[in-house]
Tab-separated table of C-alpha atoms and ligand atoms in Angstrom:
chain	number	residue	atom	x	y	z
F	19	MET	CA	14.021	-5.771	1.325
F	20	SER	CA	11.221	-5.049	0.560
F	21	GLN	CA	9.416	-1.432	0.853
F	22	ALA	CA	7.381	0.205	-0.768
F	23	VAL	CA	7.067	3.756	-3.370
F	24	LEU	CA	4.797	6.164	-3.804
F	25	ILE	CA	4.392	6.707	-7.604
F	26	LEU	CA	2.136	9.357	-8.928
F	27	ILE	CA	1.260	9.694	-12.792
F	28	LYS	CA	1.354	13.450	-13.613
F	29	PRO	CA	-1.255	14.676	-15.613
F	30	ASP	CA	1.714	15.224	-18.569
F	31	GLY	CA	1.139	11.419	-18.701
F	32	LEU	CA	-2.777	11.660	-17.817
F	33	LYS	CA	-2.975	13.701	-21.023
F	34	LYS	CA	-0.923	11.298	-22.928
F	35	SER	CA	-2.930	8.939	-22.105
F	36	LEU	CA	-0.185	6.916	-20.891
F	37	THR	CA	-1.671	5.306	-18.267
F	38	GLY	CA	-1.176	2.052	-19.758
F	39	ASN	CA	2.059	2.045	-20.830
F	40	ILE	CA	3.478	3.523	-18.380
F	41	LEU	CA	1.555	0.651	-15.603
F	42	THR	CA	3.088	-1.473	-18.290
F	43	ARG	CA	6.466	-0.725	-18.432
F	44	LEU	CA	6.135	-0.783	-13.990
F	45	SER	CA	5.385	-4.478	-14.259
F	46	GLU	CA	8.045	-5.453	-15.519
F	47	THR	CA	9.856	-5.112	-11.665
F	48	LYS	CA	7.597	-7.687	-10.640
F	49	LEU	CA	6.139	-5.568	-7.608
F	50	GLU	CA	2.522	-5.811	-6.026
F	51	ILE	CA	0.408	-2.570	-6.186
F	52	VAL	CA	-0.649	-2.192	-2.734
F	53	ALA	CA	-2.756	0.665	-3.416
F	54	ALA	CA	-3.905	2.999	-6.216
F	55	LYS	CA	-6.147	6.126	-6.961
F	56	MET	CA	-7.303	8.681	-8.830
F	57	VAL	CA	-6.575	12.225	-7.053
F	58	ARG	CA	-7.822	15.968	-7.395
F	59	VAL	CA	-4.336	17.382	-6.179
F	60	SER	CA	-4.966	20.931	-3.746
F	61	LYS	CA	-2.297	23.819	-3.714
F	62	GLU	CA	-1.839	22.387	0.105
F	63	LEU	CA	-1.123	18.684	-1.151
F	64	ALA	CA	1.402	19.933	-3.928
F	65	GLU	CA	3.069	22.363	-1.591
F	66	GLU	CA	3.600	20.020	1.049
F	67	HIS	CA	4.327	16.817	-1.613
F	68	TYR	CA	7.655	18.867	-3.081
F	69	LYS	CA	8.224	21.130	0.452
F	70	HIS	CA	12.008	19.741	-0.161
F	71	LEU	CA	11.937	22.041	-3.168
F	72	LYS	CA	10.036	25.149	-1.920
F	73	ASP	CA	13.308	27.579	-2.515
F	74	LYS	CA	14.026	26.390	-5.935
F	75	PRO	CA	13.400	28.909	-8.809
F	76	PHE	CA	10.457	26.659	-10.273
F	77	PHE	CA	8.534	25.923	-6.521
F	78	GLY	CA	5.774	27.651	-8.353
F	79	GLU	CA	5.970	26.094	-11.972
F	80	ILE	CA	5.773	23.003	-10.287
F	81	ILE	CA	2.664	23.051	-7.566
F	82	LYS	CA	0.958	24.218	-11.275
F	83	TYR	CA	1.795	21.401	-13.129
F	84	LEU	CA	0.990	18.734	-10.674
F	85	GLN	CA	-2.455	20.627	-9.939
F	86	GLY	CA	-2.989	20.333	-13.624
F	87	GLU	CA	-2.879	23.636	-14.193
F	88	LEU	CA	-0.667	23.203	-16.911
F	89	HIS	CA	-2.923	20.766	-18.955
F	90	ASP	CA	-6.216	21.090	-18.343
F	91	ARG	CA	-6.130	17.243	-16.441
F	92	LYS	CA	-6.804	17.974	-12.452
F	93	LYS	CA	-5.734	14.617	-11.592
F	94	VAL	CA	-3.000	12.432	-10.534
F	95	MET	CA	-2.916	8.849	-10.705
F	96	ALA	CA	-1.534	7.791	-7.077
F	97	LEU	CA	0.088	4.295	-6.595
F	98	VAL	CA	1.974	2.134	-4.165
F	99	TYR	CA	4.179	-0.513	-5.330
F	100	TRP	CA	5.627	-2.721	-2.587
F	101	GLY	CA	8.656	-6.003	-2.782
F	102	LYS	CA	12.511	-5.577	-2.666
F	103	ASP	CA	13.858	-2.416	-3.843
F	104	ALA	CA	10.825	-1.260	-5.243
F	105	ILE	CA	12.228	2.339	-4.782
F	106	LYS	CA	15.618	1.691	-6.914
F	107	LYS	CA	13.572	-0.610	-9.584
F	108	CYS	CA	11.532	1.724	-9.960
F	109	ARG	CA	13.184	4.926	-10.036
F	110	GLU	CA	15.506	3.127	-12.482
F	111	LEU	CA	12.526	2.423	-15.176
F	112	ALA	CA	11.457	6.192	-14.573
F	113	GLY	CA	14.824	7.615	-15.810
F	114	ALA	CA	16.085	10.245	-15.084
F	115	THR	CA	14.323	13.472	-13.756
F	116	ASN	CA	15.505	16.055	-16.221
F	117	PRO	CA	13.742	13.731	-19.222
F	118	GLU	CA	16.806	15.075	-21.699
F	119	GLU	CA	18.866	13.037	-19.940
F	120	ALA	CA	16.730	10.165	-19.062
F	121	GLU	CA	18.117	6.987	-20.623
F	122	SER	CA	15.779	6.876	-23.988
F	123	THR	CA	14.603	3.302	-22.996
F	124	SER	CA	13.017	5.148	-19.542
F	125	ILE	CA	9.718	6.135	-19.164
F	126	ARG	CA	10.800	9.985	-18.642
F	127	GLY	CA	13.235	9.527	-21.501
F	128	SER	CA	10.584	7.934	-23.467
F	129	TYR	CA	7.403	10.263	-22.667
F	130	GLY	CA	9.347	13.548	-21.120
F	131	ARG	CA	9.874	16.842	-22.300
F	132	ILE	CA	11.495	20.343	-21.694
F	133	THR	CA	8.544	23.288	-21.944
F	134	THR	CA	9.708	25.985	-23.278
F	135	THR	CA	8.699	27.965	-19.484
F	136	GLY	CA	11.869	24.988	-18.721
F	137	VAL	CA	9.737	22.836	-16.415
F	138	TYR	CA	10.781	19.069	-16.622
F	139	GLU	CA	7.444	17.044	-17.579
F	140	ASN	CA	8.201	14.016	-16.844
F	141	VAL	CA	5.013	12.017	-16.523
F	142	ILE	CA	5.920	9.989	-13.098
F	143	HIS	CA	6.730	10.456	-9.890
F	144	VAL	CA	9.019	8.113	-7.967
F	145	SER	CA	10.015	8.438	-4.154
F	146	SER	CA	13.689	8.703	-4.280
F	147	ASN	CA	14.573	7.363	-0.849
F	148	GLU	CA	12.462	5.158	2.207
F	149	PRO	CA	12.438	7.513	4.326
F	150	GLU	CA	10.600	9.880	2.026
F	151	ALA	CA	8.100	7.570	0.602
F	152	GLU	CA	6.850	6.665	4.128
F	153	ARG	CA	6.757	10.574	4.721
F	154	GLU	CA	4.274	10.856	0.850
F	155	ILE	CA	2.399	7.626	1.112
F	156	LYS	CA	1.136	8.358	4.478
F	157	LEU	CA	0.148	12.118	2.467
F	158	TRP	CA	-1.357	10.890	0.356
F	159	PHE	CA	-3.110	7.047	1.132
F	160	ASN	CA	-5.294	6.741	4.606
F	161	PRO	CA	-4.281	2.949	6.279
F	162	ASP	CA	-7.302	1.623	4.904
F	163	GLU	CA	-6.723	2.562	1.063
F	164	ILE	CA	-3.585	0.305	1.581
F	165	ILE	CA	-4.009	-4.145	1.542
F	166	VAL	CA	-1.453	-4.335	3.224
F	167	ASP	CA	0.514	-3.348	6.763
F	168	LEU	CA	2.979	-0.917	5.878
F	169	TYR	CA	3.224	1.432	8.695
F	170	ALA	CA	2.179	1.779	12.687
F	171	THR	CA	-1.173	3.263	12.800
F	172	LYS	CA	-3.298	4.202	16.132
F	173	ASP	CA	-7.646	3.879	15.838
F	174	LEU	CA	-8.444	7.027	16.538
F	175	VAL	CA	-13.009	7.648	17.280
F	176	LEU	CA	-14.168	10.348	15.789
F	177	LYS	CA	-17.460	11.892	17.183
F	178	GLU	CA	-20.397	14.111	14.913
F	179	ILE	CA	-17.798	13.628	11.778
F	180	THR	CA	-20.137	13.906	8.768
F	181	ASN	CA	-19.190	11.885	5.667
F	182	LYS	CA	-20.876	11.092	2.234
F	183	VAL	CA	-22.266	7.533	2.297
F	184	TRP	CA	-24.290	6.342	-0.911
F	185	ARG	CA	-28.332	6.558	-1.001
H	9	IDP	P1	12.653	13.590	-9.024
H	9	IDP	O1	11.365	13.678	-9.097
H	9	IDP	O2	13.138	12.721	-9.742
H	9	IDP	O3	12.590	12.933	-7.473
H	9	IDP	P2	13.030	15.853	-7.364
H	9	IDP	O4	14.209	16.385	-7.499
H	9	IDP	O5	12.076	15.813	-6.434
H	9	IDP	O6	13.386	14.495	-9.125
H	9	IDP	O7	12.000	17.616	-8.088
H	9	IDP	C1	10.482	17.301	-8.512
H	9	IDP	C2	10.111	17.661	-9.711
H	9	IDP	O8	10.702	19.002	-10.010
H	9	IDP	C3	10.592	16.765	-10.675
H	9	IDP	O9	10.477	15.795	-11.320
H	9	IDP	C4	10.588	17.599	-11.894
H	9	IDP	O10	9.146	17.519	-12.558
H	9	IDP	C5	10.566	19.282	-11.370
H	9	IDP	N1	12.642	19.746	-11.446
H	9	IDP	C6	12.955	18.822	-10.713
H	9	IDP	N2	14.659	19.872	-11.622
H	9	IDP	C7	13.805	20.860	-12.314
H	9	IDP	C8	14.983	21.662	-12.984
H	9	IDP	O11	15.922	21.899	-12.251
H	9	IDP	N3	13.861	22.399	-13.554
H	9	IDP	C9	12.598	22.333	-13.552
H	9	IDP	N4	11.667	21.126	-13.238
H	9	IDP	C10	12.467	20.802	-12.425
H	10	MG	MG1	11.964	13.786	-5.576
């Protein structure tokens, strides 16, 4: 069954110039990229993204990590991949959460590490199941940034909203 999955190339992946390698690995899946952008991650976005982990002792550190504060790279690359068994295929390629336990040929096994403060720096995020993927994709993308219709939308007419446009 076709499904969508959110992928984030985290700040360590960008700092280590791994974007090309990671996208090449993900292309093995033959899935389609249906959205992609660079994002400057606010504290609010990071906390919402990881809200299921807010009681964990490492919560504060992973919020700083996703915001790029540990790598002096205040950005992540966000992508949506679409196709058959997208979540399973991408999570398999990513490998286990703990990069030391991840299979050595997986993305996290190849490029991840554990810092001295105990953060699992594992270079990419992959949604873990379909409800999480939907929640995360709606958090990171607006409907018009995705080239296929993934989820139901509605029209919202906004008045007196200031938008930045090219001049
Ligand atoms: P996932 O990214 O494999 O889905 P989650 O449990 O959702 O794993 O955790 C989110 C992120 O938090 C991980 O990717 C990793 O960077 C970090 N993390 C998870 N568990 C630990 C831990 O036990 N110690 C340190 N960092 C962790
Ligand atoms: Mg997760």
